[in-house]
Coordinates of C-alpha atoms in Angstrom, one line a residue:
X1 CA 0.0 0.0 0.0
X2 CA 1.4 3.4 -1.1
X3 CA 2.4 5.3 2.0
X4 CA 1.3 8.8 2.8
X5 CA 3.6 11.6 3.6
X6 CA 1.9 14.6 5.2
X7 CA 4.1 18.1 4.8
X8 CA 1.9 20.2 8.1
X9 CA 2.4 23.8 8.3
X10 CA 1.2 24.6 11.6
X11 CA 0.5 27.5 13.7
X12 CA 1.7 27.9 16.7
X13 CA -0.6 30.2 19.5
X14 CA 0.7 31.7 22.3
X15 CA -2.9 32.1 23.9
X16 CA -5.1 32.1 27.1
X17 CA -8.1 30.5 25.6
X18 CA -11.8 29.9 27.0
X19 CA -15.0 28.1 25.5
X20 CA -17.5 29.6 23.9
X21 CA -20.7 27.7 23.5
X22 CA -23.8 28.4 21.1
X23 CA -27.5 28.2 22.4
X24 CA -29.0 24.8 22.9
X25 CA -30.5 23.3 19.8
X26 CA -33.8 20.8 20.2
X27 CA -33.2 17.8 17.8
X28 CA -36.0 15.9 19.8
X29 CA -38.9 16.8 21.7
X30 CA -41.0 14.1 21.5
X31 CA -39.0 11.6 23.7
X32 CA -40.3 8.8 25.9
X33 CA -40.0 7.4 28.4
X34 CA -36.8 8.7 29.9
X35 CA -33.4 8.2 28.8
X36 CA -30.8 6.3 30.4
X37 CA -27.3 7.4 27.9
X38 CA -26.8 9.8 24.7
X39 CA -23.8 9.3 23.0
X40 CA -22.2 10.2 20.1
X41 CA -20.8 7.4 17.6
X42 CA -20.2 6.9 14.0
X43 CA -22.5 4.3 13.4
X44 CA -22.9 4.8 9.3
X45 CA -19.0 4.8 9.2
X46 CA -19.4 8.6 7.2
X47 CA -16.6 10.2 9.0
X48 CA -19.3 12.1 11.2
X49 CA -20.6 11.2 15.0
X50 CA -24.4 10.3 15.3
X51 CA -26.0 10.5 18.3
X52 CA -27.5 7.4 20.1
X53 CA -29.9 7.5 22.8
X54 CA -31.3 4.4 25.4
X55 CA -35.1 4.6 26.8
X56 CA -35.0 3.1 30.4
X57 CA -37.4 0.7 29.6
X58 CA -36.1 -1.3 26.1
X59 CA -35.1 0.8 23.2
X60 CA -32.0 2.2 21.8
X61 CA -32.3 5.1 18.8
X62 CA -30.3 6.4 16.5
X63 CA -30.1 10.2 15.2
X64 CA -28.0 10.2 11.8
X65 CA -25.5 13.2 11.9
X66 CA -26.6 15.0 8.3
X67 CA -24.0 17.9 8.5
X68 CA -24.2 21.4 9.5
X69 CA -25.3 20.5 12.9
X70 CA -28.4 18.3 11.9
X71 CA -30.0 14.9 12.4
X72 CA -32.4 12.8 11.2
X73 CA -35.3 11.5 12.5
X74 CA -34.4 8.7 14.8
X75 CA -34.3 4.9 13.7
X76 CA -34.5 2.1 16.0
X77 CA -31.5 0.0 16.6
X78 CA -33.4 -2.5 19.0
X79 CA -36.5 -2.9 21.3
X80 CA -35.8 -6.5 22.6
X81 CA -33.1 -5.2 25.3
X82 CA -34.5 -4.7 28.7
X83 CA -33.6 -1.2 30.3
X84 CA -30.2 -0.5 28.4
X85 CA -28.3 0.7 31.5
X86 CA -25.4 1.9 29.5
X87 CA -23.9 2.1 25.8
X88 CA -19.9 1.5 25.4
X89 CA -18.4 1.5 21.8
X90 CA -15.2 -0.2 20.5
X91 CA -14.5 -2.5 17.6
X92 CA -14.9 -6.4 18.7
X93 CA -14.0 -7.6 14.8
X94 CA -11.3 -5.2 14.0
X95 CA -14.2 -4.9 11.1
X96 CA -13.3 -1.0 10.7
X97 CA -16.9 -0.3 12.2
X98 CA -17.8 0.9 15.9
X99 CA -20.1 -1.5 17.4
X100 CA -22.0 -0.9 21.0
X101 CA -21.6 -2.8 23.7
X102 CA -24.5 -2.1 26.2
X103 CA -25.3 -3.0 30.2
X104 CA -28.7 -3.4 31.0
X105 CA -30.3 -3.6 34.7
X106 CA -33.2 -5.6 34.7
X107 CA -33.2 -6.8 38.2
X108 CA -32.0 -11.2 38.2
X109 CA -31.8 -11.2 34.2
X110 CA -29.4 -8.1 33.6
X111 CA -27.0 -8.8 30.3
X112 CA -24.3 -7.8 28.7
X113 CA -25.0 -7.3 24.9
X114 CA -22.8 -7.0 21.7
X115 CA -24.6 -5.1 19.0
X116 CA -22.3 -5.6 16.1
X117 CA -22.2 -2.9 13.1
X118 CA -22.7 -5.3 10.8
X119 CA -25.9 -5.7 10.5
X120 CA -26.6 -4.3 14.4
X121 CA -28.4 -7.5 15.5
X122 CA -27.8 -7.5 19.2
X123 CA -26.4 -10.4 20.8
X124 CA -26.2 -11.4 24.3
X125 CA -22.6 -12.3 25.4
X126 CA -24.1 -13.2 28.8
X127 CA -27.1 -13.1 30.9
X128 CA -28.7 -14.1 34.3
X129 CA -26.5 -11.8 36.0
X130 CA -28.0 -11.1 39.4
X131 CA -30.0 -7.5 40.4
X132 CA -28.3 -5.2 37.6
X133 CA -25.6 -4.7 35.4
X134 CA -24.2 -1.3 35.9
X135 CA -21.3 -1.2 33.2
X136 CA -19.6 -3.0 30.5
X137 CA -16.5 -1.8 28.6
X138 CA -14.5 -2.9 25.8
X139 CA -11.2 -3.0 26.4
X140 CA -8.0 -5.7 25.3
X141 CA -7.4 -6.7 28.7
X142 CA -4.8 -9.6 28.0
X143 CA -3.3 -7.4 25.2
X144 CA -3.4 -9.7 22.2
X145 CA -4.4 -7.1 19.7
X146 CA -8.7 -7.9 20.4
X147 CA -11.0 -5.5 22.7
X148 CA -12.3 -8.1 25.1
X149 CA -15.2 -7.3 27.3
X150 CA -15.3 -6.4 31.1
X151 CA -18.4 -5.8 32.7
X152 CA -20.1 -4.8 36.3
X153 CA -22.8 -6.2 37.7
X154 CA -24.0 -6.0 41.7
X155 CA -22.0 -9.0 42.8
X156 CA -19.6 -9.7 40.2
X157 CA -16.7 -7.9 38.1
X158 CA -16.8 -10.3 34.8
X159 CA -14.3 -10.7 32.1
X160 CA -15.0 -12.0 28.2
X161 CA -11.8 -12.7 26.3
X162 CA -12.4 -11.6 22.8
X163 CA -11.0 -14.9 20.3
X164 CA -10.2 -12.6 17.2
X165 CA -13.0 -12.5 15.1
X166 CA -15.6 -10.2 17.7
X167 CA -17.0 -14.0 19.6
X168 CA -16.8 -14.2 23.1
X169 CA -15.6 -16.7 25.4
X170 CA -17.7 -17.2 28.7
X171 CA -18.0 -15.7 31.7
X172 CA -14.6 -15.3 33.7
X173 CA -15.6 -14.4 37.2
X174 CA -12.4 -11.3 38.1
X175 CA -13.7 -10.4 41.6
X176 CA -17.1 -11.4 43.7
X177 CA -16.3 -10.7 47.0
X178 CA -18.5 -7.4 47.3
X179 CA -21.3 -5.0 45.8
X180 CA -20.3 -3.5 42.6
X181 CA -21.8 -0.1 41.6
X182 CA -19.4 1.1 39.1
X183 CA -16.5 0.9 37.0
X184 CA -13.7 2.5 35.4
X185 CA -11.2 0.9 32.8
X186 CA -7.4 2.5 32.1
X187 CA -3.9 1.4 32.1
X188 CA -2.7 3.0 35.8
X189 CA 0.5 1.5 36.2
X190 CA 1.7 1.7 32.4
X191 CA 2.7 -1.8 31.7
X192 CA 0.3 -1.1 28.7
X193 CA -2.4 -3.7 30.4
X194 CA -5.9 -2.0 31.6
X195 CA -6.2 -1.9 35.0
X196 CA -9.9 -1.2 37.0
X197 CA -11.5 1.8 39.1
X198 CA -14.2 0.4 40.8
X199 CA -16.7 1.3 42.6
X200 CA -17.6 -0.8 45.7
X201 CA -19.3 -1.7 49.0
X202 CA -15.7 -1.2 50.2
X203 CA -15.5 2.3 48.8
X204 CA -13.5 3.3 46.0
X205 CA -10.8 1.2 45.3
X206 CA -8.4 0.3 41.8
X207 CA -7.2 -3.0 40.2
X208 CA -4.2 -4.1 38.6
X209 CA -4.4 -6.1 35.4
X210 CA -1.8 -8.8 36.8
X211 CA -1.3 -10.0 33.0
X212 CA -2.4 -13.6 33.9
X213 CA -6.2 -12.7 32.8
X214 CA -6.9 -11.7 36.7
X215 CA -6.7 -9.2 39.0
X216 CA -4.2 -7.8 41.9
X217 CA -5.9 -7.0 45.4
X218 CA -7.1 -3.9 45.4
X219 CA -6.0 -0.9 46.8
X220 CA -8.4 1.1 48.9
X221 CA -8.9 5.1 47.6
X222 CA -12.0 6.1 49.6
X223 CA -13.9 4.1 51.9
X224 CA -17.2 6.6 50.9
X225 CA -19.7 4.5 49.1
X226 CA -20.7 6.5 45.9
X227 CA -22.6 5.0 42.5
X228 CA -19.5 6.5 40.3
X229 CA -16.5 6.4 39.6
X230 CA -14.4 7.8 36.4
X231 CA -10.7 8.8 35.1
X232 CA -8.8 11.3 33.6
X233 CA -5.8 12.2 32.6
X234 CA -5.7 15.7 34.6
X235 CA -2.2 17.4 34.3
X236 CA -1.5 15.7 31.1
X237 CA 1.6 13.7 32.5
X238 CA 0.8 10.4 30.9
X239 CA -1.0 8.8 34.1
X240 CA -4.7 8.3 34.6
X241 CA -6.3 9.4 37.6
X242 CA -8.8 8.8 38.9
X243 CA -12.4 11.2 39.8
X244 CA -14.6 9.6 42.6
X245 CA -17.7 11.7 44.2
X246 CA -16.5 12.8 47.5
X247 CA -17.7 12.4 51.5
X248 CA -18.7 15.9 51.2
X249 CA -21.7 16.1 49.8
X250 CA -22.1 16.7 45.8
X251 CA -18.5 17.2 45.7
X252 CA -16.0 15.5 43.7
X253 CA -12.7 14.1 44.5
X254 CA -9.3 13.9 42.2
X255 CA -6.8 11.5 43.3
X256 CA -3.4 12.1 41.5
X257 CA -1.8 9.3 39.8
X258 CA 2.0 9.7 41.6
X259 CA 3.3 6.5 39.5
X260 CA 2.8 2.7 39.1
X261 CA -1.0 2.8 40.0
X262 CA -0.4 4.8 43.0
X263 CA -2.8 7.9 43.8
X264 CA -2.8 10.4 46.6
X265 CA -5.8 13.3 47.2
X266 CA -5.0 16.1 44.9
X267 CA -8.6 18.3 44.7
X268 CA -11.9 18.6 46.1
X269 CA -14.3 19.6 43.5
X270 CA -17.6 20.9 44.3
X271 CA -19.6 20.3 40.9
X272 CA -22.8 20.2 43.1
X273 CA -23.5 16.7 41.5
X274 CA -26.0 13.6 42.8
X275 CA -24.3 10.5 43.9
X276 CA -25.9 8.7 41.2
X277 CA -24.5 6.0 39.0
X278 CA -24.9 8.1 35.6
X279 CA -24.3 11.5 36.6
X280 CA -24.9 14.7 34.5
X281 CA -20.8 15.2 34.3
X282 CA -18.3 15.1 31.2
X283 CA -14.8 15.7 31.2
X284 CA -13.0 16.1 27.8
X285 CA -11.2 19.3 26.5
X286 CA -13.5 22.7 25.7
X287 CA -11.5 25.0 25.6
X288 CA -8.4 25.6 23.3
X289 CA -5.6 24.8 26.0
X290 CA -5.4 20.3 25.5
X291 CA -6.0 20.2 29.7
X292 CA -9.3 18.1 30.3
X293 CA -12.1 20.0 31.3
X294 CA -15.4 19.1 33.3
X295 CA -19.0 20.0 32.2
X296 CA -21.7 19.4 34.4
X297 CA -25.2 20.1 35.6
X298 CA -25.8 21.6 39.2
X299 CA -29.1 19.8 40.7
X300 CA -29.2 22.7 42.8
X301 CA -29.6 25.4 40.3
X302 CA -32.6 23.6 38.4
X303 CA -30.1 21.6 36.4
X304 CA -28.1 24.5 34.4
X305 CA -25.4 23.6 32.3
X306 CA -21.9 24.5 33.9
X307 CA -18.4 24.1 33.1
X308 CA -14.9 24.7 34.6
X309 CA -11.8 24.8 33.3
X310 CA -8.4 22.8 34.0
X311 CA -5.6 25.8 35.5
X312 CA -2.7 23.4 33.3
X313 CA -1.9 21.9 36.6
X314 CA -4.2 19.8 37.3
X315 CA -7.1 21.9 39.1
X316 CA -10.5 22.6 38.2
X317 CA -11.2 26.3 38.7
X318 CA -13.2 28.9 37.6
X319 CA -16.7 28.0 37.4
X320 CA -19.1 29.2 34.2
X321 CA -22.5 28.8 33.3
X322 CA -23.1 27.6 29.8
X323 CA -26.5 27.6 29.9
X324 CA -30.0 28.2 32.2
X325 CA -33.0 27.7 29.9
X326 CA -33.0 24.0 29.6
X327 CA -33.0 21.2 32.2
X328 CA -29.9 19.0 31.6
X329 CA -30.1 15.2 33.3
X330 CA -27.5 13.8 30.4
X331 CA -24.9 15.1 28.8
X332 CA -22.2 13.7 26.9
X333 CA -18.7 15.3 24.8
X334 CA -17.7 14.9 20.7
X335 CA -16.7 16.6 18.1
X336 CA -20.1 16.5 16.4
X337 CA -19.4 19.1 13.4
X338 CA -15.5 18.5 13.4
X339 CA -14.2 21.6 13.4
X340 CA -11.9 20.1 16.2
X341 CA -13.3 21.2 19.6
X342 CA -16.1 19.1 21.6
X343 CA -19.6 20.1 21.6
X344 CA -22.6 19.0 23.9
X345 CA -24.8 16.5 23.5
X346 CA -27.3 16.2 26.1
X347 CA -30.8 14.9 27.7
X348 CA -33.5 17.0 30.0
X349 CA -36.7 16.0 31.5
X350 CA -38.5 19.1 32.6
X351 CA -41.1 17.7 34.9
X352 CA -43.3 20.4 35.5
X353 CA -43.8 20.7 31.4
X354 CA -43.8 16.9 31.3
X355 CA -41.7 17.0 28.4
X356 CA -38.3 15.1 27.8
X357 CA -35.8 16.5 25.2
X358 CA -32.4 15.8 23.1
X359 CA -30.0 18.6 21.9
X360 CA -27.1 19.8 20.7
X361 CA -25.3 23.0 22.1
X362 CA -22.1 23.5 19.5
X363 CA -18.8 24.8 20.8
X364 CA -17.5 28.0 19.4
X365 CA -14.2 28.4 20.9
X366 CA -11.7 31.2 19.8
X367 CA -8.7 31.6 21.6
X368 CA -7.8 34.6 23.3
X369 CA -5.0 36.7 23.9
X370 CA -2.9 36.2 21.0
X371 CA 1.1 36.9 21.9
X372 CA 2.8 35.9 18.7
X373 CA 1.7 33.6 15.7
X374 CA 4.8 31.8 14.0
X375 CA 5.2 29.5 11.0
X376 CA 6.8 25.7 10.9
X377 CA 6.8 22.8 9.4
X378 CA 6.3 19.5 10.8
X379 CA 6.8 16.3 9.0
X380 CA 4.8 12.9 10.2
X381 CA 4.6 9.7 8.1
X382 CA 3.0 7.5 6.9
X383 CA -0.3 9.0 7.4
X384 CA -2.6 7.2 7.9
X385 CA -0.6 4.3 9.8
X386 CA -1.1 1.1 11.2
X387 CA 2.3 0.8 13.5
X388 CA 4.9 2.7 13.2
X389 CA 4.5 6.6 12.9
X390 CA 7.5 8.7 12.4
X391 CA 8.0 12.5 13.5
X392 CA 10.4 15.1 12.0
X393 CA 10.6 18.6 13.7
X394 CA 13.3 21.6 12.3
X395 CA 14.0 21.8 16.6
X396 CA 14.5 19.1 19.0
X397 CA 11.5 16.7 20.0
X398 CA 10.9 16.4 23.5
X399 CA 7.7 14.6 23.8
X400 CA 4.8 13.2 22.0
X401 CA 1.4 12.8 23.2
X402 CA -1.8 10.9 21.5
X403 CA -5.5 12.0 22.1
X404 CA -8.5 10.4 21.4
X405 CA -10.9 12.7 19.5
X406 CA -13.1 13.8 22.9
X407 CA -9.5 15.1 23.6
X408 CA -8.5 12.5 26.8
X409 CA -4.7 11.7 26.7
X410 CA -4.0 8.0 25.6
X411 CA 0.3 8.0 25.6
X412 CA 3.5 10.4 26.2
X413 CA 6.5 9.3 24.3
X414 CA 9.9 10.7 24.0
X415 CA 11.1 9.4 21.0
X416 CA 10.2 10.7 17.1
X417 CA 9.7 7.1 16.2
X418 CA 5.9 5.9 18.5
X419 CA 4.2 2.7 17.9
X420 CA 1.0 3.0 17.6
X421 CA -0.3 -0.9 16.4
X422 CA -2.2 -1.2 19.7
X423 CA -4.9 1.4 18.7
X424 CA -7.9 1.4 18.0
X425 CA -8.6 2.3 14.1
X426 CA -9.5 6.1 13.8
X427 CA -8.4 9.4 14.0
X428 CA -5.9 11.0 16.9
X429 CA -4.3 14.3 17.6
X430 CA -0.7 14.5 18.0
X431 CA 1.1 17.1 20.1
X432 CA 4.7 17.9 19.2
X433 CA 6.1 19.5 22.0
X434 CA 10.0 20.4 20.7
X435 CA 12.7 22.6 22.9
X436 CA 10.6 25.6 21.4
X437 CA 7.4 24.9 20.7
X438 CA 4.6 22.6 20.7
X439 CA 2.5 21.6 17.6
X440 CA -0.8 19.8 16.7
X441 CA -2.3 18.2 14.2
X442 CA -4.7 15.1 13.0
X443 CA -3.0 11.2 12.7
X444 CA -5.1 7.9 11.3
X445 CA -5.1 4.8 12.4
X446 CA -5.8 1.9 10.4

């Protein structure tokens, strides 16, 4: 296959930058019952991110991204899975495709469920699991190339190894020895096996992956019981943390990776947020800086829209409203009109109107404060790739770092030479930070 050499002239901003966010757009009114998840995903395989929603009760919809920030009507993907609980995406057949992966809580018959985007027939990978399946990811957990399947359930953590061609083996039981409310999936340690945040009725606690298709005993974060648990990569040093809702009511907490899976207290965030196991909270990049930010919506200010930007150390700070004339109950991050920053996708029930709606609020962002604007060229091939991806700079390359398109950091290297064969196939952004400068721009994976 010919290879592709891409010649980038890049600009380079000096910049303090902040979101800007359009009104909310209605692409739904007429929803019900109430929604579980809204997502986005590429399910036509166009190059643009559809939105899919779950009903609580036994459908899952699908919104197909047009262009210019509109959707069609929605088409059902399913009715035959029992209050969808939660929607995961990833590739199971290496097919090219993103297929869903959803959780469903329906009390002593909860599942987990492959719907493959290859015809999108759902089928169940396993079932019977007792009072509710809470999450299922994909993710290659004994790193042979395939995204197996780890899921949570109340009284199990349960792995699937993946044999190649998107079929599952069955049920491997990775932990039972408590009540399971929530999980979290991430490479903590960086031997390049996915560890686990979970959480428990021990409180929060995280896994390792101890490469023998099982788990290490787990190491105890927070002995609060909370229905949540997520990561992060928050000061963009190359190791996940980890977000867990605090003691303190509707606050959140930020444990600091400090190396090797280890984590210390770093920030108590008050987001105002419900200890609930699908919170109204998104972190991904809004803003023009490459630190993860958080959007969320504050039950006690009627639900309004809020977000609050990452200081480049770490922190969240500085608290701003994005919006106060809708009720947001969902909301979820992506580049929906790829012009390179995340917009909002999110859910409201408005329970005095009695109506339930879907929207779209894009992101404007400009950047701010413009110091100095200056010319380079960057050379990176082949592009696309599949393994290895080679960096040229004029200056001297001191790092490289991959993100996924809603912006989270996936690797640092230090090398101009990164091997990228254990992605998934898409698109990533590369930053090029030299002894000067740092650059970004667009990389495919296939």
């Amino acid at each position: 296959m010919k290879s592709f050499i891409s010649f980038i002239s890049l600009l380079l901003l000096s910049i303090t930058a902040s979101a800007q966010f359009g009104t909310p757009v209605i692409i739904d009114s007429n929803i019900a019952p109430q929604l579980r998840n809204i997502i986005a995903v590429d399910i036509d395989n166009d190059g643009l991110k559809d939105i899919v929603i779950s009903h609580q009760t036994d459908t899952i919809k699908w919104y197909k991204n047009l262009g210019n920030n509109t959707f069609s009507a929605p088409v059902v993907l399913t009715s035959t899975i029992a209050k969808p609980f939660f929607i995961a995406t990833g590739d199971a057949d290496n097919d090219s495709k993103t297929d869903l992966l959803v959780a469903n809580n329906n009390s002593n018959n909860s599942q987990v469920v492959l719907i493959n985007n290859n015809g999108l027939i759902p089928t169940v990978i396993d079932s019977g699991l007792d009072v509710g399946t809470y999450r299922a990811y994909f993710t290659d957990f004994n790193n042979d190339g395939d995204e197996d399947i780890i899921a949570c359930s109340d009284l199990m953590i349960t792995l699937y190894l993946n044999n190649g061609a998107g079929v599952f083996g069955g049920r491997i039981v990775l932990r039972d020895n408590a009540e399971f409310y929530n999980l979290t999936v991430a490479d903590f340690n960086g031997d390049n096996f996915p560890d686990i945040g979970v959480s428990s009725s021990n409180g929060g606690e995280v896994q390792m992956n101890d490469t023998s298709d099982s788990l290490s005993a787990p190491n105890l974060l927070n002995l609060h019981l909370s229905g949540f648990i997520t990561h992060t990569d928050v000061n963009n040093d190359g190791q996940f943390d980890i977000v867990y809702p605090s003691s303190t009511p509707k606050h959140y907490d930020i444990y600091r990776n400090t190396g090797g899976g280890n984590f210390t207290l770093n920030q108590s965030v008050a987001f105002d947020l419900p200890n609930i196991q699908n919170p109204p909270f998104a972190l991904a990049t809004v803003n023009a800086d490459a630190f993860t930010d958080a959007v969320y919506s504050r039950i006690n200010n009627n639900r309004s829209l809020y977000w609050q930007e990452n200081d480049g150390a770490g922190n969240f700070q500085n608290e701003q409203l994005i919006d106060n004339t809708e009720i947001y109950d969902a909301i979820f991050l992506a580049d929906m009109d790829n012009d390179g920053d995340n917009d909002i996708l999110w859910y409201g029930f408005n329970f005095n109107a009695g109506q339930k709606k879907i929207g779209f609020i894009e992101n404007n962002t400009i950047t701010l404060g413009v110091d100095y604007i200056k010319s380079t060229t960057v050379r990176i091939y082949p592009n696309p790739a599949s393994t290895l991806l080679n960096i040229e700079s004029q200056d001297k390359i001191s790092s490289v770092e991959i993100y996924s398109a809603n912006g989270e950091k996936i690797a640092t290297y230090h090398t101009s030479q990164i091997d990228i064969s254990k992605l998934a196939k898409g698109s990533y952004l590369l930053n090029v930070t030299t002894n000067k400068n740092t650059f970004t721009t667009e990389f495919v994976k296939k």
